[in-house]
């Protein structure tokens, strides 16, 4: 599986760079009367007349003259508008940007920050298409500052940074605005997560899996779970024992769609001495209509699992007996209880195992979190997952994300 991070293309509706009428952002905008100075108003009128009459050669000189005539905030705002219109007419990107900044810095009551932000974003789009990605990023950054609620402005900012060659900074930019939206209790657009995770995957930027866990927690669709598990498997090299835990997660989430995966997991569990869980895996696959029990290969796995599971659970040590065993036997017994769905006993034994010398704390904490979560004890589960490091850290994050979506 390969996540593809494609070039950004956005349809910017309502942002054509034409004359922008004076628009206040206050509720009494319609009552606002622009305040022009006498000299400034006359100078601006001359520019407007020349542009209306098509006398474009005269405009630069008139603009230069007006620079020394404008006095009020509204004078400067309208001069910025006229400069913008002329820059668009002459396709001068630098002058478009300068005109927009003049409008913004005029501090005129006519400024509608969201509308002006759209104008900045449209010029950013123009720079992006040149392409001048560094300039596009600078302009998009101004657009975000004017309208922090503009989803498109954030996309343009991060993607322009990425296209300029700084993938880590682009990823950090996405994460910055995702964090801000989360902190404010606002919805984060799914596309921000998708692009950030895809960028990190393609460019091998650290931090992909923690953000992927947040993505799938916010948008927990089956398709997203499959995507994130595929990213996990592609990003990490897992041992056979570790693969069992990854497949356990896929089965728990319900995104293990291939019959071969059920059979492989059952085979591995049988080899590890867990026939009860192997039987449960195959029974689950059959119940979901994914595993065909009449298929000779799967029928054989089912037969072996059923045969070996007979009497197995009754033979398991009690919690007291298991905790008196050597460490390896303790963990095997806890794993067996987990496979039978006896999560309370599994939790008790995993917790006891953590105090033993030589324990693989990452593995035991992962499985303790799994068992505790399945048992409905999220305080214990989250505490255990938080202690998981090493190769299991990302898998622990995904377990936490999934439990968080289960209500």
Coordinates of C-alpha atoms in Angstrom, one line a residue:
X1 CA 0.0 0.0 0.0
X2 CA 1.3 3.4 -0.9
X3 CA -0.3 6.7 0.2
X4 CA 0.1 9.2 -2.6
X5 CA 0.4 12.9 -1.8
X6 CA -0.7 14.8 -4.9
X7 CA -0.3 18.4 -5.8
X8 CA -2.9 20.7 -4.4
X9 CA -5.6 22.0 -6.6
X10 CA -8.5 24.1 -5.2
X11 CA -11.4 25.8 -6.8
X12 CA -11.5 29.3 -5.3
X13 CA -15.1 30.4 -5.7
X14 CA -15.9 34.1 -5.3
X15 CA -12.3 35.3 -5.2
X16 CA -11.8 36.7 -8.7
X17 CA -9.5 39.6 -8.6
X18 CA -11.7 42.4 -9.8
X19 CA -12.7 45.6 -8.1
X20 CA -13.6 44.9 -4.6
X21 CA -16.4 47.1 -3.2
X22 CA -16.0 48.7 0.2
X23 CA -17.3 46.1 2.6
X24 CA -17.2 46.5 6.4
X25 CA -17.1 43.5 8.7
X26 CA -19.2 45.2 11.4
X27 CA -23.0 44.5 11.6
X28 CA -23.7 48.1 10.8
X29 CA -21.6 47.9 7.5
X30 CA -24.4 49.3 5.4
X31 CA -24.5 52.5 7.5
X32 CA -20.8 53.1 7.3
X33 CA -19.8 56.1 5.1
X34 CA -16.2 56.1 3.9
X35 CA -14.2 59.1 5.0
X36 CA -12.1 60.5 2.1
X37 CA -9.8 63.5 2.3
X38 CA -10.3 66.1 -0.4
X39 CA -7.0 65.7 -2.1
X40 CA -7.0 61.9 -1.7
X41 CA -10.5 61.6 -3.0
X42 CA -9.7 63.7 -6.1
X43 CA -6.5 61.7 -6.8
X44 CA -8.4 58.4 -6.5
X45 CA -11.1 59.6 -8.8
X46 CA -8.5 60.4 -11.5
X47 CA -7.2 56.8 -11.3
X48 CA -10.6 55.3 -11.4
X49 CA -11.6 57.5 -14.4
X50 CA -8.4 56.5 -16.3
X51 CA -9.0 52.8 -15.7
X52 CA -12.6 53.1 -16.7
X53 CA -11.7 54.9 -19.9
X54 CA -9.1 52.3 -20.7
X55 CA -6.2 54.8 -20.4
X56 CA -4.0 52.3 -18.7
X57 CA -0.7 54.0 -19.7
X58 CA -1.7 56.9 -17.5
X59 CA -2.4 54.9 -14.4
X60 CA 1.1 54.3 -13.1
X61 CA 1.8 58.1 -13.0
X62 CA -1.6 58.8 -11.4
X63 CA -0.9 56.1 -8.7
X64 CA 2.4 57.6 -7.9
X65 CA 0.8 61.0 -7.6
X66 CA -1.9 59.6 -5.3
X67 CA 0.7 58.1 -3.0
X68 CA 1.4 61.7 -1.8
X69 CA -2.2 62.8 -1.6
X70 CA -4.0 60.1 0.4
X71 CA -4.5 60.8 4.1
X72 CA -7.3 58.8 5.6
X73 CA -7.5 55.1 6.2
X74 CA -10.3 54.9 3.6
X75 CA -8.0 56.8 1.1
X76 CA -5.3 54.2 1.6
X77 CA -7.8 51.3 1.4
X78 CA -9.3 52.4 -1.9
X79 CA -5.8 53.2 -3.4
X80 CA -4.9 49.6 -2.5
X81 CA -8.0 48.4 -4.4
X82 CA -7.1 50.4 -7.5
X83 CA -3.5 49.2 -7.3
X84 CA -4.8 45.7 -7.1
X85 CA -7.0 46.1 -10.1
X86 CA -4.2 47.6 -12.1
X87 CA -1.8 44.8 -11.0
X88 CA -4.3 42.2 -12.1
X89 CA -4.7 44.0 -15.5
X90 CA -0.9 44.0 -16.0
X91 CA -0.4 40.5 -14.4
X92 CA 2.2 41.8 -12.0
X93 CA 2.2 39.3 -9.1
X94 CA 4.5 41.3 -6.8
X95 CA 2.3 44.4 -7.2
X96 CA -0.9 42.3 -6.5
X97 CA 0.6 41.2 -3.2
X98 CA 1.8 44.7 -2.3
X99 CA -1.6 46.2 -3.1
X100 CA -3.3 43.6 -0.8
X101 CA -1.0 44.4 2.0
X102 CA -1.7 48.1 1.6
X103 CA -5.4 47.4 1.9
X104 CA -4.9 45.3 5.0
X105 CA -2.5 47.8 6.6
X106 CA -4.8 50.7 6.0
X107 CA -6.9 49.7 9.0
X108 CA -10.0 51.1 7.2
X109 CA -13.3 50.2 8.8
X110 CA -14.2 49.0 5.3
X111 CA -12.0 45.9 5.7
X112 CA -13.9 42.6 5.7
X113 CA -11.1 40.3 7.0
X114 CA -12.6 37.1 5.6
X115 CA -13.2 38.7 2.2
X116 CA -9.7 40.2 2.1
X117 CA -8.3 36.8 3.1
X118 CA -10.0 35.3 0.1
X119 CA -8.2 37.9 -2.1
X120 CA -4.9 37.0 -0.5
X121 CA -5.6 33.4 -1.1
X122 CA -6.5 34.0 -4.8
X123 CA -3.1 35.7 -5.3
X124 CA -1.4 32.8 -3.4
X125 CA -3.1 30.5 -6.0
X126 CA -1.7 32.7 -8.8
X127 CA 1.8 32.4 -7.3
X128 CA 1.4 28.7 -6.9
X129 CA 0.6 28.2 -10.5
X130 CA 3.6 30.3 -11.8
X131 CA 5.0 28.4 -9.9
X132 CA 6.6 30.5 -7.1
X133 CA 5.9 28.3 -4.1
X134 CA 7.9 30.4 -1.6
X135 CA 5.8 33.5 -2.5
X136 CA 2.6 31.4 -2.5
X137 CA 3.4 30.3 1.1
X138 CA 4.1 33.9 2.2
X139 CA 0.8 35.1 0.8
X140 CA -1.2 32.1 2.1
X141 CA 0.3 32.8 5.6
X142 CA -1.2 36.3 5.4
X143 CA -4.5 34.8 4.3
X144 CA -4.6 32.5 7.3
X145 CA -3.8 35.4 9.6
X146 CA -6.7 37.4 8.2
X147 CA -9.1 34.4 8.4
X148 CA -8.0 31.6 10.7
X149 CA -11.2 29.7 9.8
X150 CA -10.2 29.4 6.1
X151 CA -9.6 25.7 5.5
X152 CA -8.3 26.4 2.0
X153 CA -5.8 29.0 3.2
X154 CA -4.2 26.4 5.6
X155 CA -4.0 23.9 2.7
X156 CA -2.4 26.4 0.4
X157 CA 0.1 27.4 3.1
X158 CA 1.2 23.8 4.0
X159 CA 1.2 22.6 0.4
X160 CA 3.2 25.6 -0.9
X161 CA 5.8 24.9 1.8
X162 CA 5.9 21.3 0.8
X163 CA 6.2 22.1 -2.9
X164 CA 9.0 24.5 -2.1
X165 CA 11.0 21.5 -0.8
X166 CA 10.5 21.6 3.0
X167 CA 8.5 18.5 3.8
X168 CA 9.2 18.5 7.6
X169 CA 8.0 22.2 7.9
X170 CA 4.9 21.4 5.8
X171 CA 4.1 18.5 8.1
X172 CA 4.7 20.7 11.1
X173 CA 2.4 23.4 9.6
X174 CA -0.5 20.9 9.2
X175 CA 0.0 19.7 12.7
X176 CA 0.1 23.2 14.1
X177 CA -3.3 24.1 12.7
X178 CA -4.7 20.7 13.6
X179 CA -3.6 21.2 17.2
X180 CA -5.1 24.7 17.2
X181 CA -8.5 23.5 15.9
X182 CA -8.5 20.6 18.4
X183 CA -7.6 22.9 21.3
X184 CA -10.4 25.2 20.4
X185 CA -12.9 22.3 20.2
X186 CA -13.4 22.8 16.5
X187 CA -13.7 20.3 13.7
X188 CA -10.5 19.5 11.8
X189 CA -11.1 19.0 8.1
X190 CA -10.3 15.4 7.2
X191 CA -8.2 16.5 4.2
X192 CA -5.7 18.1 6.6
X193 CA -5.1 14.8 8.3
X194 CA -5.0 12.9 4.9
X195 CA -2.5 15.3 3.4
X196 CA -0.3 15.5 6.4
X197 CA -0.2 11.7 6.8
X198 CA 0.3 11.2 3.1
X199 CA 3.1 13.7 3.0
X200 CA 4.8 12.1 6.0
X201 CA 4.5 8.7 4.4
X202 CA 5.9 9.8 1.0
X203 CA 8.8 11.8 2.5
X204 CA 9.5 9.7 5.5
X205 CA 8.8 12.6 7.9
X206 CA 8.8 11.4 11.6
X207 CA 5.5 11.6 13.4
X208 CA 3.3 10.0 10.8
X209 CA 1.7 7.3 13.0
X210 CA 0.7 9.4 16.0
X211 CA -1.1 11.8 13.6
X212 CA -2.6 8.9 11.7
X213 CA -4.1 7.6 15.0
X214 CA -5.6 11.1 15.6
X215 CA -7.0 11.0 12.1
X216 CA -8.7 7.7 12.4
X217 CA -10.0 8.6 15.9
X218 CA -11.6 11.7 14.4
X219 CA -12.9 9.9 11.3
X220 CA -13.2 6.2 12.3
X221 CA -14.5 4.7 9.0
X222 CA -13.6 1.2 8.0
X223 CA -11.7 2.5 5.0
X224 CA -9.6 4.8 7.2
X225 CA -8.9 2.0 9.7
X226 CA -7.7 -0.2 6.8
X227 CA -5.6 2.6 5.4
X228 CA -3.9 3.3 8.8
X229 CA -3.2 -0.3 9.5
X230 CA -1.7 -0.6 6.1
X231 CA 0.5 2.4 6.8
X232 CA 1.5 0.8 10.1
X233 CA 2.5 -2.4 8.4
X234 CA 4.4 -0.6 5.7
X235 CA 6.2 1.7 8.1
X236 CA 7.4 -0.9 10.6
X237 CA 9.2 -4.3 10.3
X238 CA 7.5 -6.7 12.6
X239 CA 8.5 -10.1 13.8
X240 CA 6.1 -13.1 13.5
X241 CA 5.1 -12.7 17.1
X242 CA 4.4 -9.0 16.6
X243 CA 2.4 -9.6 13.4
X244 CA 0.0 -11.7 15.6
X245 CA -0.7 -8.6 17.6
X246 CA -1.2 -6.4 14.5
X247 CA -3.7 -9.0 13.2
X248 CA -5.4 -9.2 16.6
X249 CA -6.0 -5.5 16.3
X250 CA -7.3 -5.7 12.7
X251 CA -9.7 -8.4 13.8
X252 CA -10.9 -6.4 16.8
X253 CA -11.6 -3.4 14.7
X254 CA -13.3 -5.5 12.1
X255 CA -11.1 -4.6 9.1
X256 CA -9.5 -8.0 8.3
X257 CA -11.4 -8.6 5.1
X258 CA -9.3 -11.5 3.6
X259 CA -10.0 -15.1 4.4
X260 CA -6.3 -15.8 4.1
X261 CA -5.6 -13.3 6.9
X262 CA -7.9 -15.2 9.2
X263 CA -6.3 -18.5 8.3
X264 CA -2.8 -17.1 8.7
X265 CA -3.6 -15.7 12.1
X266 CA -5.2 -18.9 13.2
X267 CA -2.1 -20.9 12.0
X268 CA 0.2 -18.6 13.9
X269 CA -1.9 -18.9 17.1
X270 CA -1.9 -22.7 16.8
X271 CA 1.9 -22.7 16.4
X272 CA 2.2 -20.5 19.5
X273 CA -0.1 -22.9 21.5
X274 CA -3.3 -20.9 21.6
X275 CA -5.9 -23.2 20.0
X276 CA -8.9 -21.5 21.7
X277 CA -8.1 -18.1 20.1
X278 CA -7.4 -19.8 16.8
X279 CA -10.8 -21.5 16.9
X280 CA -12.4 -18.1 17.8
X281 CA -10.6 -16.5 14.8
X282 CA -11.9 -19.0 12.3
X283 CA -15.4 -19.0 13.8
X284 CA -15.4 -15.2 13.4
X285 CA -14.4 -15.4 9.8
X286 CA -17.1 -17.9 9.0
X287 CA -19.7 -16.0 10.9
X288 CA -18.9 -12.8 8.9
X289 CA -19.1 -14.7 5.6
X290 CA -15.4 -14.1 4.8
X291 CA -14.1 -17.6 5.4
X292 CA -15.7 -20.4 3.4
X293 CA -15.6 -23.5 5.6
X294 CA -16.1 -25.8 2.6
X295 CA -12.7 -24.6 1.2
X296 CA -10.3 -27.5 1.8
X297 CA -7.5 -25.2 3.1
X298 CA -9.7 -23.4 5.6
X299 CA -11.6 -26.5 6.6
X300 CA -8.3 -28.1 7.7
X301 CA -7.4 -25.1 9.8
X302 CA -10.9 -25.2 11.4
X303 CA -10.6 -28.9 12.0
X304 CA -7.2 -28.6 13.7
X305 CA -8.3 -25.6 15.8
X306 CA -11.4 -27.4 17.0
X307 CA -9.5 -30.5 17.8
X308 CA -6.8 -28.8 19.8
X309 CA -9.2 -26.5 21.6
X310 CA -11.1 -29.4 23.2
X311 CA -10.4 -29.3 26.9
X312 CA -7.7 -26.6 26.5
X313 CA -9.5 -23.9 28.5
X314 CA -10.1 -26.3 31.4
X315 CA -6.4 -27.1 31.5
X316 CA -5.4 -23.4 32.1
X317 CA -3.8 -22.6 35.4
X318 CA -5.8 -20.4 37.7
X319 CA -4.6 -16.8 38.2
X320 CA -2.9 -17.9 41.5
X321 CA -1.1 -20.8 39.9
X322 CA -0.1 -18.8 36.8
X323 CA 1.5 -16.0 38.9
X324 CA 3.5 -18.6 40.7
X325 CA 5.0 -19.9 37.4
X326 CA 8.1 -18.6 35.6
X327 CA 7.6 -15.5 33.6
X328 CA 7.2 -17.2 30.2
X329 CA 4.5 -19.5 31.5
X330 CA 2.7 -16.5 33.2
X331 CA 2.5 -14.6 29.9
X332 CA 1.4 -17.6 27.9
X333 CA -1.4 -18.3 30.4
X334 CA -2.5 -14.6 30.2
X335 CA -2.4 -14.7 26.4
X336 CA -4.5 -17.8 26.5
X337 CA -7.1 -16.2 28.7
X338 CA -7.2 -13.2 26.4
X339 CA -7.9 -15.5 23.5
X340 CA -10.8 -17.1 25.3
X341 CA -12.2 -13.6 26.0
X342 CA -11.5 -14.0 29.8
X343 CA -10.1 -10.5 30.0
X344 CA -10.3 -10.0 33.7
X345 CA -8.0 -13.0 34.4
X346 CA -5.7 -11.9 31.6
X347 CA -5.4 -8.5 33.1
X348 CA -4.5 -9.9 36.6
X349 CA -1.7 -12.1 35.2
X350 CA -0.3 -9.4 32.9
X351 CA -0.1 -7.0 35.8
X352 CA 1.7 -9.6 38.0
X353 CA 4.1 -10.3 35.1
X354 CA 5.2 -6.6 34.9
X355 CA 6.9 -6.9 38.3
X356 CA 9.1 -9.8 37.2
X357 CA 12.7 -9.4 36.3
X358 CA 13.4 -9.7 32.5
X359 CA 9.9 -8.9 31.5
X360 CA 9.4 -7.4 28.0
X361 CA 7.4 -4.5 29.4
X362 CA 6.4 -3.1 26.0
X363 CA 4.8 -6.4 24.9
X364 CA 3.1 -7.0 28.3
X365 CA 1.8 -3.5 28.6
X366 CA 0.4 -3.6 25.1
X367 CA -1.5 -6.8 25.9
X368 CA -2.5 -5.5 29.3
X369 CA -4.0 -2.5 27.6
X370 CA -5.8 -4.7 25.1
X371 CA -7.3 -6.9 27.8
X372 CA -8.2 -4.1 30.1
X373 CA -9.8 -2.2 27.3
X374 CA -11.8 -5.2 26.2
X375 CA -12.9 -5.6 29.8
X376 CA -14.1 -2.0 29.9
X377 CA -11.4 -0.7 32.2
X378 CA -10.1 2.2 30.2
X379 CA -8.2 3.8 33.0
X380 CA -6.0 0.7 33.3
X381 CA -5.9 0.3 29.5
X382 CA -4.7 3.8 28.8
X383 CA -2.2 3.8 31.5
X384 CA -0.7 0.6 30.1
X385 CA -0.8 1.9 26.5
X386 CA 1.0 5.1 27.6
X387 CA 3.9 3.0 28.9
X388 CA 4.4 1.1 25.6
X389 CA 7.4 2.0 23.6
X390 CA 9.6 0.4 21.0
X391 CA 8.1 -1.2 17.9
X392 CA 4.7 -1.5 19.6
X393 CA 4.3 2.2 20.3
X394 CA 2.2 3.0 17.1
X395 CA 0.1 0.0 17.6
X396 CA -0.7 1.1 21.2
X397 CA -1.7 4.5 19.8
X398 CA -4.1 2.8 17.4
X399 CA -5.6 0.6 20.2
X400 CA -6.2 3.8 22.2
X401 CA -7.8 5.6 19.2
X402 CA -10.1 2.6 18.5
X403 CA -11.2 2.2 22.1
X404 CA -11.9 6.0 22.2
X405 CA -14.4 5.5 19.4
X406 CA -16.3 2.7 21.1
X407 CA -18.1 4.9 23.6

